[in-house]
Amino acid sequence: MDFINAIVLLLNYIFVPALTYGSQLALGAIFVTLIYGVLRFANFATGDMMSFGTMFAVLFTWYFQSLGVSLGFLPTALLAIPFAILCMIIYMLFIDKFVFKYYRTNKSPPVQFAMVSIGVMFLTQALVRIIIGPDDRRFFDGQKFLIKAGEFKEMTGLNEGLAIKSTQVITIFVTIILVSALFWFLNKTKTGKSMRAYSDNEDLALLSGIDPKKIVMVTWIIAGILATIGGVLYGLDKSFKPFTYFNNMLPIFAAAIVGGIGNPFGAFLGGYVIAFSEIFLTYAYKKFLVYILPESLEPEGLVQLLSTDYKFAVSFSILVIVLLYRPQGIFKGRLL
């Protein structure tokens, strides 16, 4: 019985939260790797673009709530996502037309693109704070828990309870659907194959008759979808605070590089590698060890490798190690 309690404890505090957080990071990492793979620059505005799309979802959610429109046990934000995506795509295409297009036309080096993206990051961050403010905004409604810890204890007779939030299930479910659709698009459709060809060899793709303007536009559209949905899922699970999304830029880039920058499947797996690493290394294992060890060997301290304050240090350390020993990442950096 103690062993089962230990397993439930890990499920409740490590595996379910890590799967949820990893799904959110995976969408952001795919955003980064898609922009890098097709447009060939590191977009440091990723976190704030996710924040920008989420901002529209929050505003539309509040509007629907004011009209009395809801989805019952599901969060109203799911109804707002399509409208937020549309606003985000318009913003991204606007930024590309009036900012990135100039440097792309002049064949600017990737470093210059990266510096420009930092400018876009500050602009986007300022717009979000002006429009919705810097404070914590909660926009979740509907059923909060699918399983409550107390109910689980009553059903099983265990000491440990398992609590599963509806946002966690929604995050994992939506991520699987979205990533599956993206991989199908890249591998099975004519436009997806054109994007892969453009990523592999731009000059050869142009000689083959591929329209670069269409490729750029489709890339930004897909990126807008990923940024908005990833940001909304994170906001529903935690809450919406603009600066938090800026902080997420480090684990998102770490996930993209661990998986192999330019490879969507690698970025997808990289999100879970970073999430599980952060949570595994910052969790206090005292209670878990009490369940599985004899009483004479029970620890007195928290048995915590790192404080939760150092969560981002885990991402940074993994990023540095990968860049030093396997800079190509888990997979070779190219679109699948």
Tab-separated table of C-alpha atoms in Angstrom, residues 1-13 16 145-165 291:
chain	number	residue	atom	x	y	z
A	1	MET	CA	0.000	0.000	0.000
A	2	ASP	CA	2.847	2.402	0.794
A	3	PHE	CA	4.362	1.706	-2.629
A	4	ILE	CA	1.066	2.628	-4.321
A	5	ASN	CA	0.900	5.808	-2.236
A	6	ALA	CA	4.411	6.661	-3.424
A	7	ILE	CA	3.402	6.150	-7.062
A	8	VAL	CA	0.296	8.325	-6.655
A	9	LEU	CA	2.460	10.986	-5.001
A	10	LEU	CA	4.793	11.071	-8.009
A	11	LEU	CA	1.859	11.144	-10.423
A	12	ASN	CA	0.284	14.049	-8.583
A	13	TYR	CA	3.351	16.214	-8.134
A	16	VAL	CA	0.952	15.048	-14.508
A	145	PHE	CA	-11.087	19.545	-11.357
A	146	LEU	CA	-11.888	16.275	-13.116
A	147	ILE	CA	-10.609	14.350	-10.107
A	148	LYS	CA	-10.240	15.877	-6.632
A	149	ALA	CA	-7.697	14.612	-4.137
A	150	GLY	CA	-10.313	14.010	-1.442
A	151	GLU	CA	-12.592	12.065	-3.782
A	152	PHE	CA	-9.660	9.955	-4.962
A	153	LYS	CA	-8.764	9.090	-1.368
A	154	GLU	CA	-12.355	8.038	-0.646
A	155	MET	CA	-12.525	5.864	-3.776
A	156	THR	CA	-9.194	4.111	-3.265
A	157	GLY	CA	-8.661	4.208	0.489
A	158	LEU	CA	-5.136	5.525	-0.048
A	159	ASN	CA	-3.426	8.181	2.042
A	160	GLU	CA	-2.395	10.127	-1.037
A	161	GLY	CA	-4.900	11.880	-3.268
A	162	LEU	CA	-4.644	12.425	-7.010
A	163	ALA	CA	-5.956	15.743	-8.299
A	164	ILE	CA	-6.285	16.283	-12.037
A	165	LYS	CA	-7.340	19.705	-13.276
A	291	TYR	CA	6.812	5.577	1.819
